[in-house]
PDB file of C-alpha atoms and ligand atoms in Angstrom:
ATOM      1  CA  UNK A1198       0.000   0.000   0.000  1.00 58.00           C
ATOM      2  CA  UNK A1199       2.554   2.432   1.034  1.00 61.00           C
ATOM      3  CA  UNK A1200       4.776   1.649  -1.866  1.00 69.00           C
ATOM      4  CA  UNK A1201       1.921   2.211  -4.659  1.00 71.00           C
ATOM      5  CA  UNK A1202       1.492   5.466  -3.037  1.00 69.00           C
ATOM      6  CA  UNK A1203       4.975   6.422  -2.987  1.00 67.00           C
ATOM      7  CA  UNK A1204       5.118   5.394  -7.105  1.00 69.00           C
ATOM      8  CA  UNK A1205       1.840   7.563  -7.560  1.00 69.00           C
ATOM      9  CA  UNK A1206       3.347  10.375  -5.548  1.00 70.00           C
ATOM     10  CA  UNK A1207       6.864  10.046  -7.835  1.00 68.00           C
ATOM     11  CA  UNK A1208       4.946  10.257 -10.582  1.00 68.00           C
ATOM     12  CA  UNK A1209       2.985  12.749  -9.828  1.00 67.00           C
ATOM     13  CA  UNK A1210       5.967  15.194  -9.041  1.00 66.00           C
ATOM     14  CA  UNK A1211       7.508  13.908 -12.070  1.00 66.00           C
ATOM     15  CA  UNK A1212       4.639  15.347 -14.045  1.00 61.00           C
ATOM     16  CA  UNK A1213       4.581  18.415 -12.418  1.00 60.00           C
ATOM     17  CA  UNK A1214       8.009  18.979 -12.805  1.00 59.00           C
ATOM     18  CA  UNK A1215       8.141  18.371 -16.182  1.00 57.00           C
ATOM     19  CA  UNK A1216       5.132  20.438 -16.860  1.00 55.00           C
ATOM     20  CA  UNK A1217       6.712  23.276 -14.817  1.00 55.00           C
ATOM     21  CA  UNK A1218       9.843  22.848 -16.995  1.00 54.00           C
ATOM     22  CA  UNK A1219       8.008  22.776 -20.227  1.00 51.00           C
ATOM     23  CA  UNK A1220       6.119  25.844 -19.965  1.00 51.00           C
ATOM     24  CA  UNK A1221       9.055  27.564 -18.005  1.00 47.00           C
ATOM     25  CA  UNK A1222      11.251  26.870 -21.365  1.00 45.00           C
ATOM     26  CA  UNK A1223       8.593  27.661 -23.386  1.00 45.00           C
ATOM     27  CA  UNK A1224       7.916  31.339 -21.848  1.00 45.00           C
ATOM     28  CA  UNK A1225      11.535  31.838 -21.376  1.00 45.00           C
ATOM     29  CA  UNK A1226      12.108  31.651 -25.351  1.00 46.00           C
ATOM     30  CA  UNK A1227       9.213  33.901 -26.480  1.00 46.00           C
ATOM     31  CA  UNK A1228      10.799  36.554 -23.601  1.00 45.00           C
ATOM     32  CA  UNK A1229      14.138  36.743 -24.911  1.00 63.00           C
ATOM     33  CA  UNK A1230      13.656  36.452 -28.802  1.00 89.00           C
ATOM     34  CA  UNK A1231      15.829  39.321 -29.645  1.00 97.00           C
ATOM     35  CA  UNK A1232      14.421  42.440 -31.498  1.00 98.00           C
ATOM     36  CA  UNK A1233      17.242  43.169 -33.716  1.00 98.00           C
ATOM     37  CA  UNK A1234      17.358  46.755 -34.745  1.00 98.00           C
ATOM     38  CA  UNK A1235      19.347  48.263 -37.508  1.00 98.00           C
ATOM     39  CA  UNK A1236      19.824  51.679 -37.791  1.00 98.00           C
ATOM     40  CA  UNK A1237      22.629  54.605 -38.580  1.00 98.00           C
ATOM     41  CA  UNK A1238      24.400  55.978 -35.695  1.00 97.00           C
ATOM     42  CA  UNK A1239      25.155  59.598 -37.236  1.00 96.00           C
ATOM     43  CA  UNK A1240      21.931  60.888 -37.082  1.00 98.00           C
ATOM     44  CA  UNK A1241      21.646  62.824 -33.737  1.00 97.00           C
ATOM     45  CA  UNK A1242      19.218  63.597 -31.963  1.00 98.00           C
ATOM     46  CA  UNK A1243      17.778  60.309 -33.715  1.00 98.00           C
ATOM     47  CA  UNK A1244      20.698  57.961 -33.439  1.00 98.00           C
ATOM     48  CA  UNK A1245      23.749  58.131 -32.203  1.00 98.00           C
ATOM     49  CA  UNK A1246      26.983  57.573 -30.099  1.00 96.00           C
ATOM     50  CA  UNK A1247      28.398  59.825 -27.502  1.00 92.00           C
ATOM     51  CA  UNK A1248      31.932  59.667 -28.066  1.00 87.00           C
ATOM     52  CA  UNK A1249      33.737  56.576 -26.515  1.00 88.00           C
ATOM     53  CA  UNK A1250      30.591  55.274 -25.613  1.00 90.00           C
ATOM     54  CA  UNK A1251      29.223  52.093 -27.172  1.00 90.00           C
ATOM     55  CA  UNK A1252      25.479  52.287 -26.376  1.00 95.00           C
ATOM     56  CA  UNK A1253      23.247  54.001 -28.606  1.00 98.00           C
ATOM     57  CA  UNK A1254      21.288  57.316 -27.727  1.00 98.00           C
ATOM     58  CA  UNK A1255      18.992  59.369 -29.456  1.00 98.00           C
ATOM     59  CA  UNK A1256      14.790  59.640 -29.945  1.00 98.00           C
ATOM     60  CA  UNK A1257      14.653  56.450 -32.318  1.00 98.00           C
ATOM     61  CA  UNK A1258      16.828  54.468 -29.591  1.00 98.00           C
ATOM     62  CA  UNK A1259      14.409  55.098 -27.223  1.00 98.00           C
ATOM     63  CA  UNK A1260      11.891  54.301 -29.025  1.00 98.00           C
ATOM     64  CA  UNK A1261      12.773  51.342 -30.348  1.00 98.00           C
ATOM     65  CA  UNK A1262      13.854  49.997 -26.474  1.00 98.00           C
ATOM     66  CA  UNK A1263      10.521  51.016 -25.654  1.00 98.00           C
ATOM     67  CA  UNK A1264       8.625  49.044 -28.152  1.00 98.00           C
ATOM     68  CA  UNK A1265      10.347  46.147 -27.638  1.00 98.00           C
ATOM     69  CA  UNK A1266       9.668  46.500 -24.210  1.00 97.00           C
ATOM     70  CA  UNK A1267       5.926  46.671 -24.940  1.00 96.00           C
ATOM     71  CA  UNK A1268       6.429  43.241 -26.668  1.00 96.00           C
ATOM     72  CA  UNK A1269       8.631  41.728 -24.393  1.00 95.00           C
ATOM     73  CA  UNK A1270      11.676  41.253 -26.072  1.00 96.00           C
ATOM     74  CA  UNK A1271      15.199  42.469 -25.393  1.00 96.00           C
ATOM     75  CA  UNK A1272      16.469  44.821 -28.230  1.00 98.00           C
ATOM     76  CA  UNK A1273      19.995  44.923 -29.518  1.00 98.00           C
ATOM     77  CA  UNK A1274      20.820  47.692 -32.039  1.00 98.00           C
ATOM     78  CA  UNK A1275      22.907  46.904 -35.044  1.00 98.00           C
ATOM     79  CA  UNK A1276      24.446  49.986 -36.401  1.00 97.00           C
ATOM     80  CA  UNK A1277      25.221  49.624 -40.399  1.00 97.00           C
ATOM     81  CA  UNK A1278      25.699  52.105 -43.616  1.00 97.00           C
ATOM     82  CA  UNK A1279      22.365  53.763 -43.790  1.00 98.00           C
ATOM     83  CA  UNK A1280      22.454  52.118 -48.143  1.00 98.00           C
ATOM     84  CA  UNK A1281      23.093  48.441 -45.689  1.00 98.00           C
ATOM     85  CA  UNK A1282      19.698  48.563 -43.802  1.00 98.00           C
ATOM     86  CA  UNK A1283      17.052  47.705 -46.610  1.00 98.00           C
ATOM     87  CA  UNK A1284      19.196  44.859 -47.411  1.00 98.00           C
ATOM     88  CA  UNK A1285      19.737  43.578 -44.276  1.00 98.00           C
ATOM     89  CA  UNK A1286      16.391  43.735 -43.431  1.00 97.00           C
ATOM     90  CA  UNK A1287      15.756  41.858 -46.877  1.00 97.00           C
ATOM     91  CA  UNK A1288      18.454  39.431 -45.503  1.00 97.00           C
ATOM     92  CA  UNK A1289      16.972  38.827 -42.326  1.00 97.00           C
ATOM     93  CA  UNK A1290      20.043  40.036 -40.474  1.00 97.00           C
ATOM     94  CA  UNK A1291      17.973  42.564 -38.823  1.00 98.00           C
ATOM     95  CA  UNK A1292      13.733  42.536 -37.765  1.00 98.00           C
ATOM     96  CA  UNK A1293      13.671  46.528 -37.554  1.00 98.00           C
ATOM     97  CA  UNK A1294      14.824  49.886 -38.866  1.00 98.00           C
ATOM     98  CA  UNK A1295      15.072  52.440 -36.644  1.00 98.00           C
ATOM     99  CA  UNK A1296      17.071  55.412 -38.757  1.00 98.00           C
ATOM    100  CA  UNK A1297      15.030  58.445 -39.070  1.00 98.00           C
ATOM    101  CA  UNK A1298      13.972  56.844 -42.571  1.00 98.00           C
ATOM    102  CA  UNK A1299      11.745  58.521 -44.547  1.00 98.00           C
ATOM    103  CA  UNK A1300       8.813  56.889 -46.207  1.00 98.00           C
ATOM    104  CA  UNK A1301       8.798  56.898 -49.647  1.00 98.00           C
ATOM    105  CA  UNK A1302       7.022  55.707 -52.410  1.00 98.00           C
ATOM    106  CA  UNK A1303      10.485  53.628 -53.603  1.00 98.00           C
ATOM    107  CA  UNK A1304      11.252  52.755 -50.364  1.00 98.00           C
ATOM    108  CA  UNK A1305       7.118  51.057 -50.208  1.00 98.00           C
ATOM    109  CA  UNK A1306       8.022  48.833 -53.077  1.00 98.00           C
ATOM    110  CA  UNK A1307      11.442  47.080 -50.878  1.00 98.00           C
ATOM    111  CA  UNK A1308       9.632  47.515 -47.490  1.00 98.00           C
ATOM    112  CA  UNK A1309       7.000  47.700 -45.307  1.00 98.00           C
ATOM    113  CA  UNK A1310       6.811  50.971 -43.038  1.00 98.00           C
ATOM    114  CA  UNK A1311       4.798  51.378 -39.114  1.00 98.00           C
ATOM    115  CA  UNK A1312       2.243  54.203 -38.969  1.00 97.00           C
ATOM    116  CA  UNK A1313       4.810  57.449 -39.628  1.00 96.00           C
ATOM    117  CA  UNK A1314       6.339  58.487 -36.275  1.00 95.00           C
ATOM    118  CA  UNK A1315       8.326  61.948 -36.916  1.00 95.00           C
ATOM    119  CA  UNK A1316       7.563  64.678 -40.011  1.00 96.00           C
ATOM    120  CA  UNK A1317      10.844  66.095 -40.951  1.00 97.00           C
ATOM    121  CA  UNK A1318      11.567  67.708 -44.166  1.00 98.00           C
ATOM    122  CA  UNK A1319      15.396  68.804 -45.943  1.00 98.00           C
ATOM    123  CA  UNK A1320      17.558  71.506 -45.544  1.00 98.00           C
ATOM    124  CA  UNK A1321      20.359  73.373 -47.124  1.00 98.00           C
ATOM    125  CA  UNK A1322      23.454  73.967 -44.648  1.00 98.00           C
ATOM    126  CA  UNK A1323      26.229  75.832 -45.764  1.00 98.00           C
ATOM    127  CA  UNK A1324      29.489  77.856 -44.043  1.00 98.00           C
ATOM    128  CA  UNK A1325      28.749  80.864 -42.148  1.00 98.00           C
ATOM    129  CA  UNK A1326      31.031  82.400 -44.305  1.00 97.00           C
ATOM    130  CA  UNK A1327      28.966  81.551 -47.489  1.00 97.00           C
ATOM    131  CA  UNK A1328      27.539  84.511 -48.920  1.00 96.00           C
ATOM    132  CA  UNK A1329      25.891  83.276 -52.127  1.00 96.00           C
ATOM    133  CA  UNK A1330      23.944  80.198 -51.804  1.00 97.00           C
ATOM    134  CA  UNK A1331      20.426  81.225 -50.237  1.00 97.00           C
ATOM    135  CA  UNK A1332      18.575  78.142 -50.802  1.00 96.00           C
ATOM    136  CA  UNK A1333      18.895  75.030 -53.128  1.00 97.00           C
ATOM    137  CA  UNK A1334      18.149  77.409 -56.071  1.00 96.00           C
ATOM    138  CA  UNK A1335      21.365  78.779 -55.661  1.00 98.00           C
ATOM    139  CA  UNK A1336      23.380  75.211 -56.122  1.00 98.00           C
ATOM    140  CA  UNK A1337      23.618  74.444 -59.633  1.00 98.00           C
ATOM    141  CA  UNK A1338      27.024  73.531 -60.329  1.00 98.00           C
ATOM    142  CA  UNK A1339      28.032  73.772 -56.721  1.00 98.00           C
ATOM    143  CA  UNK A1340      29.337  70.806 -54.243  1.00 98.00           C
ATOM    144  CA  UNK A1341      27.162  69.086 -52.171  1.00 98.00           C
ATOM    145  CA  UNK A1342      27.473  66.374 -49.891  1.00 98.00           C
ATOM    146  CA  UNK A1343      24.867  64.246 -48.644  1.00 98.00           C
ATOM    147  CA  UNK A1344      24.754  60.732 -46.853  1.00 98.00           C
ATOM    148  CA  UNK A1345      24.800  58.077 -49.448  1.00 98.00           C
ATOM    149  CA  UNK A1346      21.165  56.322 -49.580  1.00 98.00           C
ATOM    150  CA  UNK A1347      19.404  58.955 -48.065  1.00 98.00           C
ATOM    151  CA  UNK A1348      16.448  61.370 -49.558  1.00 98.00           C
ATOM    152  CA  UNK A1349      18.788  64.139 -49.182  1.00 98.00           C
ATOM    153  CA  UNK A1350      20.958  62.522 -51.800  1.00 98.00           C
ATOM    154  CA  UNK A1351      18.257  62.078 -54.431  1.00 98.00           C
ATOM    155  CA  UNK A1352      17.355  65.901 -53.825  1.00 98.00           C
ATOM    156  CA  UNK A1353      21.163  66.858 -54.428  1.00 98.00           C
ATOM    157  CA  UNK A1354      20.946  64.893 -57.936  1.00 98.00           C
ATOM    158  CA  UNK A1355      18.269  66.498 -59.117  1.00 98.00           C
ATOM    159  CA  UNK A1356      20.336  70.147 -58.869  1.00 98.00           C
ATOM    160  CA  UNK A1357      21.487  70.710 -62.342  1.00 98.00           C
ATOM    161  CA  UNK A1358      25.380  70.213 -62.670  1.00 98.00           C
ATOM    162  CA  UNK A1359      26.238  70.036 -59.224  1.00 98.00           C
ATOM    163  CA  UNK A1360      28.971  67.974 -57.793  1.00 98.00           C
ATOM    164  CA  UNK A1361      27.606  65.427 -55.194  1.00 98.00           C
ATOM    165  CA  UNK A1362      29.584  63.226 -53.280  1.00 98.00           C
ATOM    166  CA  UNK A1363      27.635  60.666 -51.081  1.00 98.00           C
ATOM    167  CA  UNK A1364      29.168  60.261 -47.563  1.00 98.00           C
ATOM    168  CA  UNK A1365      29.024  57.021 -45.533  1.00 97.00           C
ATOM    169  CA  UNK A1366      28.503  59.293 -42.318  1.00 96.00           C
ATOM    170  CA  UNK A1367      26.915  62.493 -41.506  1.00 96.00           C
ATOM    171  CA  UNK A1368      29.833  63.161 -39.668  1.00 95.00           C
ATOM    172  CA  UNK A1369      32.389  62.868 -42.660  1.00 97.00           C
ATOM    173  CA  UNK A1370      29.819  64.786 -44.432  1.00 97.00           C
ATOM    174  CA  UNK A1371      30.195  67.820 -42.105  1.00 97.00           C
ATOM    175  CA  UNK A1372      33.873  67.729 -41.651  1.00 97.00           C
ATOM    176  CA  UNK A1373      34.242  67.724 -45.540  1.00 98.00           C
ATOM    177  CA  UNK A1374      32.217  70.991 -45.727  1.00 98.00           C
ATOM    178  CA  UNK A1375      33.780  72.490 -42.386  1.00 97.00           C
ATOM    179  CA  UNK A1376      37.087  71.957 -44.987  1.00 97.00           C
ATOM    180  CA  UNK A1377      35.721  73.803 -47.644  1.00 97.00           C
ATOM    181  CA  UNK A1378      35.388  70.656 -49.383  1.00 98.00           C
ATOM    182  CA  UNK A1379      31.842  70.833 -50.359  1.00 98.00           C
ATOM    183  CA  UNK A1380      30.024  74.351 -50.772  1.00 98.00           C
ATOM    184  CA  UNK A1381      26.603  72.978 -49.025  1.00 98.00           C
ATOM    185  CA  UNK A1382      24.837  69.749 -47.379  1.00 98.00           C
ATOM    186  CA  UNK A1383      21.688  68.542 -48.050  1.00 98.00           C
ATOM    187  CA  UNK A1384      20.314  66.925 -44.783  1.00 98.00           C
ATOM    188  CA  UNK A1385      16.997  66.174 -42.654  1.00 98.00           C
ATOM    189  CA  UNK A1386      16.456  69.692 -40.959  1.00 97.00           C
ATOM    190  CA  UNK A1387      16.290  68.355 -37.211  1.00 97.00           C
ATOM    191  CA  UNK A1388      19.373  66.665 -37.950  1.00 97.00           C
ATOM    192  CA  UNK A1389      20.652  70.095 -38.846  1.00 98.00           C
ATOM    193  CA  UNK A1390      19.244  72.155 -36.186  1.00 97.00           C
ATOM    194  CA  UNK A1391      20.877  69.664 -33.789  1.00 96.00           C
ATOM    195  CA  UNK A1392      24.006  69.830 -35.094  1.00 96.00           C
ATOM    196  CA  UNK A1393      24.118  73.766 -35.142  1.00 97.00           C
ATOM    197  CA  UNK A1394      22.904  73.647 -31.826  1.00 95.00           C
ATOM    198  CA  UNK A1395      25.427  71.398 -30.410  1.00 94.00           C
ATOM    199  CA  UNK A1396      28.175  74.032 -31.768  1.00 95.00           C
ATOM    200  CA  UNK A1397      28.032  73.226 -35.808  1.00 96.00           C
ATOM    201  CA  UNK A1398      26.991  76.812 -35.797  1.00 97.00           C
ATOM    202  CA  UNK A1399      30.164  78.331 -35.327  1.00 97.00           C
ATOM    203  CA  UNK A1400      30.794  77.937 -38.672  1.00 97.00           C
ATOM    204  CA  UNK A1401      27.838  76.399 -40.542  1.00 98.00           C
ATOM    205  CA  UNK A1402      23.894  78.022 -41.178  1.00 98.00           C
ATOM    206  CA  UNK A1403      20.999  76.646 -42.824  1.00 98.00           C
ATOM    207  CA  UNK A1404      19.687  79.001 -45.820  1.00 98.00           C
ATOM    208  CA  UNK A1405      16.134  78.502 -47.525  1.00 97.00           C
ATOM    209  CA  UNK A1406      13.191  76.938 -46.244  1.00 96.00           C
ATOM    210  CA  UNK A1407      12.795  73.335 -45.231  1.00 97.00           C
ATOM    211  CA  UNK A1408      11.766  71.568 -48.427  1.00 96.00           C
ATOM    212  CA  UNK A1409       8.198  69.103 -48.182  1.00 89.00           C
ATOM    213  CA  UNK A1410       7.438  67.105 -45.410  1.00 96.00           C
ATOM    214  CA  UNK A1411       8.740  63.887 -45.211  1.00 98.00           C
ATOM    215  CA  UNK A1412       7.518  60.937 -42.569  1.00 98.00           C
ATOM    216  CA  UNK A1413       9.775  59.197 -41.013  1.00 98.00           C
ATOM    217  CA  UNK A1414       8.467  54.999 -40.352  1.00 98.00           C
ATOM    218  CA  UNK A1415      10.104  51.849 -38.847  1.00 98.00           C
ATOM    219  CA  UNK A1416      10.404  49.608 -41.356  1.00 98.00           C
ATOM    220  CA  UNK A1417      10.052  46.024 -41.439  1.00 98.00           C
ATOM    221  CA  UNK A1418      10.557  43.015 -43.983  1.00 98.00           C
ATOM    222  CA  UNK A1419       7.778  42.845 -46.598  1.00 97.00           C
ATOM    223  CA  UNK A1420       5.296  40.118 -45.321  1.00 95.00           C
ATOM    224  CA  UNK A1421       6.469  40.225 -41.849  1.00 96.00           C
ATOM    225  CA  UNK A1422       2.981  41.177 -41.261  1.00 97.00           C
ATOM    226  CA  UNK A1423       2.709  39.925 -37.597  1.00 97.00           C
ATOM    227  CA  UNK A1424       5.775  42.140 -36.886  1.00 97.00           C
ATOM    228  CA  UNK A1425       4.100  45.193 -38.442  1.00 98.00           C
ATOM    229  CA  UNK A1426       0.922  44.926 -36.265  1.00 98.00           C
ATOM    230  CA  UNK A1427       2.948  44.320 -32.964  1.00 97.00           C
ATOM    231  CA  UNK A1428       5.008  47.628 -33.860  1.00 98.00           C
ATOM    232  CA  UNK A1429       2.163  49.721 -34.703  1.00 98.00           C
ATOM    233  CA  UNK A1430       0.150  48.273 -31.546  1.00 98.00           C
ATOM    234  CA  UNK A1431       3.185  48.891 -29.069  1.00 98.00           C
ATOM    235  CA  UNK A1432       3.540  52.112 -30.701  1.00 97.00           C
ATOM    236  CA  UNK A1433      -0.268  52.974 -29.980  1.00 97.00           C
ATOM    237  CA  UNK A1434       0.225  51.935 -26.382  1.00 97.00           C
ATOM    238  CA  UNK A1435       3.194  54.167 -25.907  1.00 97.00           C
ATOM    239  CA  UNK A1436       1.146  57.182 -27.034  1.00 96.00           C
ATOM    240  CA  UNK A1437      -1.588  56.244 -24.861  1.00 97.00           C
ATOM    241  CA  UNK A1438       0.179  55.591 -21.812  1.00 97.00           C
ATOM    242  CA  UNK A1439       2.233  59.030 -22.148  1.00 96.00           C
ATOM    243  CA  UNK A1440       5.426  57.347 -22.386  1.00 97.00           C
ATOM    244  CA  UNK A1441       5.659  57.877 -26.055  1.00 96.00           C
ATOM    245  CA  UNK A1442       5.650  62.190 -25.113  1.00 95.00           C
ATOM    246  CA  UNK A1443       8.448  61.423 -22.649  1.00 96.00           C
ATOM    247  CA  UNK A1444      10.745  59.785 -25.385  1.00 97.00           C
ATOM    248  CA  UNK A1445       9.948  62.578 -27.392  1.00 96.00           C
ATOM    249  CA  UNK A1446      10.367  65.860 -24.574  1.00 96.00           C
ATOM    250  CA  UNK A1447      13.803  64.349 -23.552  1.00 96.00           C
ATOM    251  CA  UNK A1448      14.862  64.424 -27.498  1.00 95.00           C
ATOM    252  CA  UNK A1449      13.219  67.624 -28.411  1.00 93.00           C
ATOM    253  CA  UNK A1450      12.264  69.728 -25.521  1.00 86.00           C
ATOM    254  CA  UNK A1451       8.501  69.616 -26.165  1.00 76.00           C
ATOM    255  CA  UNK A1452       5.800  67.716 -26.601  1.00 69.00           C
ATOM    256  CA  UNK A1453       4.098  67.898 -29.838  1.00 61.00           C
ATOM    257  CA  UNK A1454       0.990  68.606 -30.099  1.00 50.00           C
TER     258      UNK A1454
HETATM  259  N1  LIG B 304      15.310  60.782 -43.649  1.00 93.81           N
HETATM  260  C1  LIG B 304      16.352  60.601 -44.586  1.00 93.81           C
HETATM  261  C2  LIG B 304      16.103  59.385 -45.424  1.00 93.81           C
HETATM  262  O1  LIG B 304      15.255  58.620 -45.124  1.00 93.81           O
HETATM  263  C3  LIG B 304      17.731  60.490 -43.922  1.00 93.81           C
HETATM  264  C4  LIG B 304      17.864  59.371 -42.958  1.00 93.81           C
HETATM  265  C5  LIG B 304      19.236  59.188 -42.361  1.00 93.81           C
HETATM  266  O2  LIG B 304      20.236  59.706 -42.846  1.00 93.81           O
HETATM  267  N2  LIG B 304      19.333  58.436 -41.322  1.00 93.81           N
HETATM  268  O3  LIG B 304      16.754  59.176 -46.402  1.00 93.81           O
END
């Protein structure tokens, strides 16, 4: 008697245990499946790196952490060539693009894009010192660098006879015009107000107006429609639970109404 109760009671824990274990594993997985997001760290206040340090700062960072909070998964930035992240995407080497991209018609055919998060729109930035370029009018046959990939290079070719040379880096981008290098840059204007403010303004101004609005999106894989819907759900949450406005006051000083 005492010995059929002892197997029962074995295999009873047994069962437990391995049910326990089972679920346990099975929870654990879905909580730690990475969120790998790609992005462009030379894009501040969006993205970027505080010199010497090796995490990533910046509105989209914070973001992105966020969202994959909101899913439950643990987010590890990739930073890539802003030409790499469509094809990595494409590749699967990433699940997310977090890079102040723009969504555009072109871009709609490679990718799928969240609800738009940011409207930004380009700028012309040239030397203080520059006394005849007023806007992009004034750049035919002038120098202009952009960041290779981006919307601001597709505006620079479309000046007539100007000289464009497509950076890897916003940052090589502004040193080559700090040179003299390049006579202007044609970037996102945030981008460009942050960079003035942080100093760039010692020697750099914007001239014209900003050109059309342009809506920044996250972008996923085509058909990774599961993905899309959990991004644009956790990004509906943020906004509703005020978080989303806190991200965005520590990155631009205001909420946006
Ligand atoms: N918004 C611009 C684009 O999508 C620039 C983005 C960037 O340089 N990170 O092309």
């Amino acid at each position: 008697m005492m010995k059929k109760l002892l197997i029962l009671m074995m295999a009873i824990i047994s069962a437990v245990a391995m049910l326990v274990a089972g679920c346990g594993g099975g929870e654990k997985k879905a909580e730690t499946k990475v969120l790998r997001v790609g992005t462009e760290a030379t894009f501040a206040p969006f993205e970027f790196q505080k010199e010497g340090s090796k995490t990533y700062d910046g509105f989209d960072m914070d973001l992105a952490r966020a969202i994959g909070k909101q899913m439950g998964r643990k987010v590890e930035i990739v930073n890539m060539g802003f030409d790499a992240l469509i094809p990595a995407l494409n590749a699967g080497n990433i699940d997310l693009v977090a890079a102040g991209m723009s969504i555009t018609d072109e871009r709609k055919q490679a990718v799928s894009f969240s609800e738009p998060y940011y409207t930004s729109g380009l700028i012309v930035m040239v030397n203080k010192d520059n006394k005849e370029v007023k806007g992009i009018k004034d750049l035919e046959g002038k120098r202009i660098a952009v960041q290779i990939g981006t919307t601001g290079e597709k505006k620079a070719r479309t000046v007539k006879d100007a000289k464009v040379t497509a950076f890897n880096t916003n940052t090589e981008a502004a040193m080559e015009m700090k040179n003299k290098g390049v006579d202007a840059i044609i970037n996102d204007s945030p981008v460009v107000g942050y960079y003035l403010a942080q100093g760039g303004n010692a020697t750099a101004m914007t001239v014209g107006e900003i050109m059309e609005a342009e809506q920044y999106g996250l972008a996923v894989k085509k058909g990774n429609d599961q993905l899309l819907a959990d991004v644009n759900k956790a990004i509906a949450e943020l906004k509703k639970s005020g978080e989303y406005d806190k991200i965005y006051k520590t990155w631009f000083g205001e909420v946006k109404k």
